[in-house]
mmCIF file of C-alpha atoms in Angstrom:
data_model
loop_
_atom_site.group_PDB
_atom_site.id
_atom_site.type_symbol
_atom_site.label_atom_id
_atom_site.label_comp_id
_atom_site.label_asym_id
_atom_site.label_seq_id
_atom_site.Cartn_x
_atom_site.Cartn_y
_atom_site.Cartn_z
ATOM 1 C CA UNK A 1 -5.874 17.334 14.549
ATOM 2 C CA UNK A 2 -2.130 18.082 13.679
ATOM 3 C CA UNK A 3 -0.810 15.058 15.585
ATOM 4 C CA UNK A 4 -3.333 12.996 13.057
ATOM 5 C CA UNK A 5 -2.262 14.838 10.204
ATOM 6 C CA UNK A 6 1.628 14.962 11.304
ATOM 7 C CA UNK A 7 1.232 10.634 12.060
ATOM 8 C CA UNK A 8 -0.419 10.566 8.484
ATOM 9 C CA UNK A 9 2.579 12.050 6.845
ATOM 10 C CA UNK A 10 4.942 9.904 8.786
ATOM 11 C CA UNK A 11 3.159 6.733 7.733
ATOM 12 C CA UNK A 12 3.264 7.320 4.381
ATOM 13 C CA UNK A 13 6.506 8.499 4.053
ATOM 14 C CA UNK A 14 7.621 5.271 6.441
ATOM 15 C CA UNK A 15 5.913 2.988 3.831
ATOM 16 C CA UNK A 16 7.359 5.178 0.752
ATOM 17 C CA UNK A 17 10.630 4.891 1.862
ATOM 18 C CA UNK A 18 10.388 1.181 2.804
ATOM 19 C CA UNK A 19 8.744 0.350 -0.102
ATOM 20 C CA UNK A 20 12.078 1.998 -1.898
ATOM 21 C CA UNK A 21 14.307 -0.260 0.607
ATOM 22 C CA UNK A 22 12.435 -3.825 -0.524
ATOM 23 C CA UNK A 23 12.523 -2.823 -4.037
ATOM 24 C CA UNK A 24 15.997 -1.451 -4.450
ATOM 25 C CA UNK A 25 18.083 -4.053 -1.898
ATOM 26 C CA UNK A 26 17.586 -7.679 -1.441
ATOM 27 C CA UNK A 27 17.223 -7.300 2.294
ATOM 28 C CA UNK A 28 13.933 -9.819 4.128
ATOM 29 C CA UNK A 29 11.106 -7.774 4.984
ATOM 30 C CA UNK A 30 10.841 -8.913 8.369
ATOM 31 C CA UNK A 31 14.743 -7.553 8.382
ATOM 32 C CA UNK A 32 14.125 -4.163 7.872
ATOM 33 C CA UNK A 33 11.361 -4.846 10.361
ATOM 34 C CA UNK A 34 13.772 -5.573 12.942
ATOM 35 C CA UNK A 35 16.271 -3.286 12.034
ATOM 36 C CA UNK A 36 13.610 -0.350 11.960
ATOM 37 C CA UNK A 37 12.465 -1.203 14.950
ATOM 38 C CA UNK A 38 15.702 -1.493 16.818
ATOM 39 C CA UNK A 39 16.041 2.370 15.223
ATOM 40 C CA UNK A 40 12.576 3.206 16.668
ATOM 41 C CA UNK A 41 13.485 1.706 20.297
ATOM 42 C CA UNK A 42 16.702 3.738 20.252
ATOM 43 C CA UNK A 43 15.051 6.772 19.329
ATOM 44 C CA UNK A 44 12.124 7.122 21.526
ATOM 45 C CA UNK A 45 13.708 5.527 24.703
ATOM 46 C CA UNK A 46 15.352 8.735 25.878
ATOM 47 C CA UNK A 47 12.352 11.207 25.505
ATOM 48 C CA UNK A 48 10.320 8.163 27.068
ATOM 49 C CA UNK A 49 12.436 8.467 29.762
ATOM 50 C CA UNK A 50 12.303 11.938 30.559
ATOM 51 C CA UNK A 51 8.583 12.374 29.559
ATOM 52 C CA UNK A 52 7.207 9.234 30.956
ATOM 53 C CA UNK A 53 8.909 7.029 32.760
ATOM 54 C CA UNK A 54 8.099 8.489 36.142
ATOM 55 C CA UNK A 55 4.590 8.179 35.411
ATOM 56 C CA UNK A 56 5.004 4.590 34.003
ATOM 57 C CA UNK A 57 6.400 4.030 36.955
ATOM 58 C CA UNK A 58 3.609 4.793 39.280
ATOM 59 C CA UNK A 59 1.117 3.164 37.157
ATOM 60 C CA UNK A 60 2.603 -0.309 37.652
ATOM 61 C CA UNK A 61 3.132 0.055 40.657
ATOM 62 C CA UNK A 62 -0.049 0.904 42.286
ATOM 63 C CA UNK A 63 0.058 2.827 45.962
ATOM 64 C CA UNK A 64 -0.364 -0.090 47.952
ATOM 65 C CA UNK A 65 3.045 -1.099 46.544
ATOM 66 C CA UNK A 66 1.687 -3.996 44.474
ATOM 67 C CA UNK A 67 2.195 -4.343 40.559
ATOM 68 C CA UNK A 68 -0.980 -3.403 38.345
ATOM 69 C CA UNK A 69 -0.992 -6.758 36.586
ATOM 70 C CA UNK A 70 -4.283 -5.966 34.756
ATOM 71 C CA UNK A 71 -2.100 -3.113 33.325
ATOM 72 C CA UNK A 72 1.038 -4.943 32.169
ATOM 73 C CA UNK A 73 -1.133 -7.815 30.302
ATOM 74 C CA UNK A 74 -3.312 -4.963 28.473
ATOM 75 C CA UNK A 75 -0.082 -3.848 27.639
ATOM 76 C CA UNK A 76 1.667 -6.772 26.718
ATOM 77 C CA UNK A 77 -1.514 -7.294 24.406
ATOM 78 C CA UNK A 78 -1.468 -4.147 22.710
ATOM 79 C CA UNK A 79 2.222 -4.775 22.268
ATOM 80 C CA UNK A 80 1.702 -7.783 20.559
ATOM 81 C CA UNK A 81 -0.952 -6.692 18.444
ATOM 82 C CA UNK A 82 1.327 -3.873 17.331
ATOM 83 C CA UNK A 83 3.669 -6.248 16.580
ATOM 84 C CA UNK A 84 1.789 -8.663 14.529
ATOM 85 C CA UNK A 85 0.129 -5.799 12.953
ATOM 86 C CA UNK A 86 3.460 -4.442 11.730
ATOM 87 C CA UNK A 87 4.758 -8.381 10.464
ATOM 88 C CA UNK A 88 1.112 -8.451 8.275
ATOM 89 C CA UNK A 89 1.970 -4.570 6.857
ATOM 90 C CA UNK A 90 5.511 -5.638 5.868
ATOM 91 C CA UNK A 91 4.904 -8.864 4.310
ATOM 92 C CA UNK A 92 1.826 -6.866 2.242
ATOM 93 C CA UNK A 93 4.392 -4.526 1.960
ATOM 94 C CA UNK A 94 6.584 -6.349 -0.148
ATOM 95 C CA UNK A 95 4.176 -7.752 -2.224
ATOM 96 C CA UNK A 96 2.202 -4.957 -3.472
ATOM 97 C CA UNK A 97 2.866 -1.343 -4.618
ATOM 98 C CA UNK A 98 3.105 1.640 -2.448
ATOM 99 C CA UNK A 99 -0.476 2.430 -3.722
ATOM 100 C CA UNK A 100 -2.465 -0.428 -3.106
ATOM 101 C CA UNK A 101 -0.486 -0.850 0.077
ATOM 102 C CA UNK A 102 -2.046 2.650 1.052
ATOM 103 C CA UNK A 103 -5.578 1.929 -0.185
ATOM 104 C CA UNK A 104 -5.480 -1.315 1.945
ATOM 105 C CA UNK A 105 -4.506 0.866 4.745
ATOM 106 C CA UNK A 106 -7.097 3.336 4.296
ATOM 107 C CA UNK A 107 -9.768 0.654 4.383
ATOM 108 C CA UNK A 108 -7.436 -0.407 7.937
ATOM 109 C CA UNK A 109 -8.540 2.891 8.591
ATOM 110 C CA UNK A 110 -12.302 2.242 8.531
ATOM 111 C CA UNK A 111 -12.374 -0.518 9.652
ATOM 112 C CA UNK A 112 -10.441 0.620 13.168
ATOM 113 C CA UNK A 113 -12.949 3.733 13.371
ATOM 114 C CA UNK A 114 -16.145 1.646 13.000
ATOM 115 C CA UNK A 115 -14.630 -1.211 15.662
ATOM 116 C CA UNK A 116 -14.383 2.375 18.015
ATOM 117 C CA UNK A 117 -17.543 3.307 17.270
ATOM 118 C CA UNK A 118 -19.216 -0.618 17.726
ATOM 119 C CA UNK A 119 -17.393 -1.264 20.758
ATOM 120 C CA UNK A 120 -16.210 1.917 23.035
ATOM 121 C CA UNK A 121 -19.856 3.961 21.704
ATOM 122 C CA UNK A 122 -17.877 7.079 20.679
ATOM 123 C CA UNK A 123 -19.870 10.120 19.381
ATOM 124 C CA UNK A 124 -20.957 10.558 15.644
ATOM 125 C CA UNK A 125 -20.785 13.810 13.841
ATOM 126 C CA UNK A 126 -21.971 14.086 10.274
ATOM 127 C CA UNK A 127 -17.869 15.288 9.649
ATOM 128 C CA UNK A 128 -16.880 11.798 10.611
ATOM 129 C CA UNK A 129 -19.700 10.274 8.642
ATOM 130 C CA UNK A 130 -18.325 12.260 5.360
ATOM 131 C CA UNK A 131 -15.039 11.376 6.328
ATOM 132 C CA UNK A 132 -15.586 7.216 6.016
ATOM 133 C CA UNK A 133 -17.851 7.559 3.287
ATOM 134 C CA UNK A 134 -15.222 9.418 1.441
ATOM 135 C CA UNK A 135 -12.787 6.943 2.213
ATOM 136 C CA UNK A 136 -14.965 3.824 1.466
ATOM 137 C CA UNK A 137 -15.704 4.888 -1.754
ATOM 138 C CA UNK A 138 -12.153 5.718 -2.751
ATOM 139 C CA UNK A 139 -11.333 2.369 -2.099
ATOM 140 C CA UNK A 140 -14.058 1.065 -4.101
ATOM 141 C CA UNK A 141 -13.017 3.486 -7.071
ATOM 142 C CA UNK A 142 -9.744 2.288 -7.026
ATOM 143 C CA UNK A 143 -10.623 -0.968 -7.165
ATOM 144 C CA UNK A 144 -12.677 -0.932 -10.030
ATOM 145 C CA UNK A 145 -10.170 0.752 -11.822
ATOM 146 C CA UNK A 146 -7.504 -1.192 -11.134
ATOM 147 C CA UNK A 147 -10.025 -4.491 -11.560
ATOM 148 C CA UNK A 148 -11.135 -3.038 -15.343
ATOM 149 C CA UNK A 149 -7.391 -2.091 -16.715
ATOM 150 C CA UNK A 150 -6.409 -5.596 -15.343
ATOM 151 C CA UNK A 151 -9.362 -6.869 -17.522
ATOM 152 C CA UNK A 152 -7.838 -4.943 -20.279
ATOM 153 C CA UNK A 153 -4.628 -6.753 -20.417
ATOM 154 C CA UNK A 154 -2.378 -2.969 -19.096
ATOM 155 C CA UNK A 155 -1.039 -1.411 -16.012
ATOM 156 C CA UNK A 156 -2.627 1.664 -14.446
ATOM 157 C CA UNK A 157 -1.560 4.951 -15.535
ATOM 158 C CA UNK A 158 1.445 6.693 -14.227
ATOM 159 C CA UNK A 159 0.365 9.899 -16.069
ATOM 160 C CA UNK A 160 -2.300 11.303 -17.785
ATOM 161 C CA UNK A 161 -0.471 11.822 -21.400
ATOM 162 C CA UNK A 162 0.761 7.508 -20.812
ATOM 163 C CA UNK A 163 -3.164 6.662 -20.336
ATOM 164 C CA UNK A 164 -3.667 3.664 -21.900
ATOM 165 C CA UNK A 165 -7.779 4.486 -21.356
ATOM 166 C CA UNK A 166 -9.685 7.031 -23.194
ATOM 167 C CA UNK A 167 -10.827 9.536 -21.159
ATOM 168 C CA UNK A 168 -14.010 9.003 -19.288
ATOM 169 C CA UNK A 169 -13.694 5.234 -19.621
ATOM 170 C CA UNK A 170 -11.660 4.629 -16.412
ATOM 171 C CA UNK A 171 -14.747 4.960 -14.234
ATOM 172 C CA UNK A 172 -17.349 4.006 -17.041
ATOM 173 C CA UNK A 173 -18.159 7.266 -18.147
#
């Protein structure tokens, strides 16, 4: 539960802060792509190595002395699914706000859960139920909101006293 909170927090302060990088510097999204990953590789490659690569090791290389070839493509696929999953978040990235950016993720979210549940038959608990439903219709909120003050000709509110909406309007009170 903390390492889902603590990988929350990272994301969103990863997409804050390269939000703030897009917006502030002229630099290609897929640049700071590169150049975060190159960061990332340089970062993790030494605990990797004391943490893992001994295992890693053994995995590959099955008992009988043969490579696990089954186990480097599922790799390589993941890896490139990663990958193209982090080229489709930057390019959204620089086209959209932090916010919408995060809503979209959110609804990533879902959508990864309910492929988990469809395809590997993980449990259901009425907490996880909550959870999605919660999510789903925050998304759907937010969209209407941001659908009826683009219908109004303004920009969302950035604080309550700058609402541009009476009060009880934005979600057609």
């Amino acid at each position: 539960m903390i390492s889902a909170v603590l990988s929350t927090l990272f994301i969103a302060l990863q997409t804050i802060f390269s939000k703030k990088v897009l917006d502030e510097t002229d630099i290609h999204q897929f640049s700071l792509l590169l150049i975060m990953t190159r960061l990332t590789l340089l970062s993790i490659v030494p605990a990797w190595v004391y943490v893992d690569s001994s295992r890693f090791v053994s995995v590959v290389w099955n008992g009988e002395g043969f490579v696990d070839w089954h186990f480097l493509f599922v790799l390589a696929v993941s890896g490139l699914l990663n990958f193209s999953q982090n080229v489709v978040a930057f390019s959204m990235l620089s086209t959209v706000s932090s916010l919408s950016y995060s809503v979209a993720n959110s609804m990533k979210r879902i959508v990864v859960i309910s492929m988990s549940l469809l395809l590997l038959h993980n449990p259901v608990t009425i907490l996880n139920v909550t959870g999605m439903a919660i999510a789903v219709t925050g998304v759907l909120v937010y969209n209407k909101v941001k659908s009826d003050i683009k219908r109004q000709g303004s920009e969302l509110p950035v604080h309550s006293s700058d609402s541009s909406v009476p009060n009880g309007q934005i979600l057609g009170l």
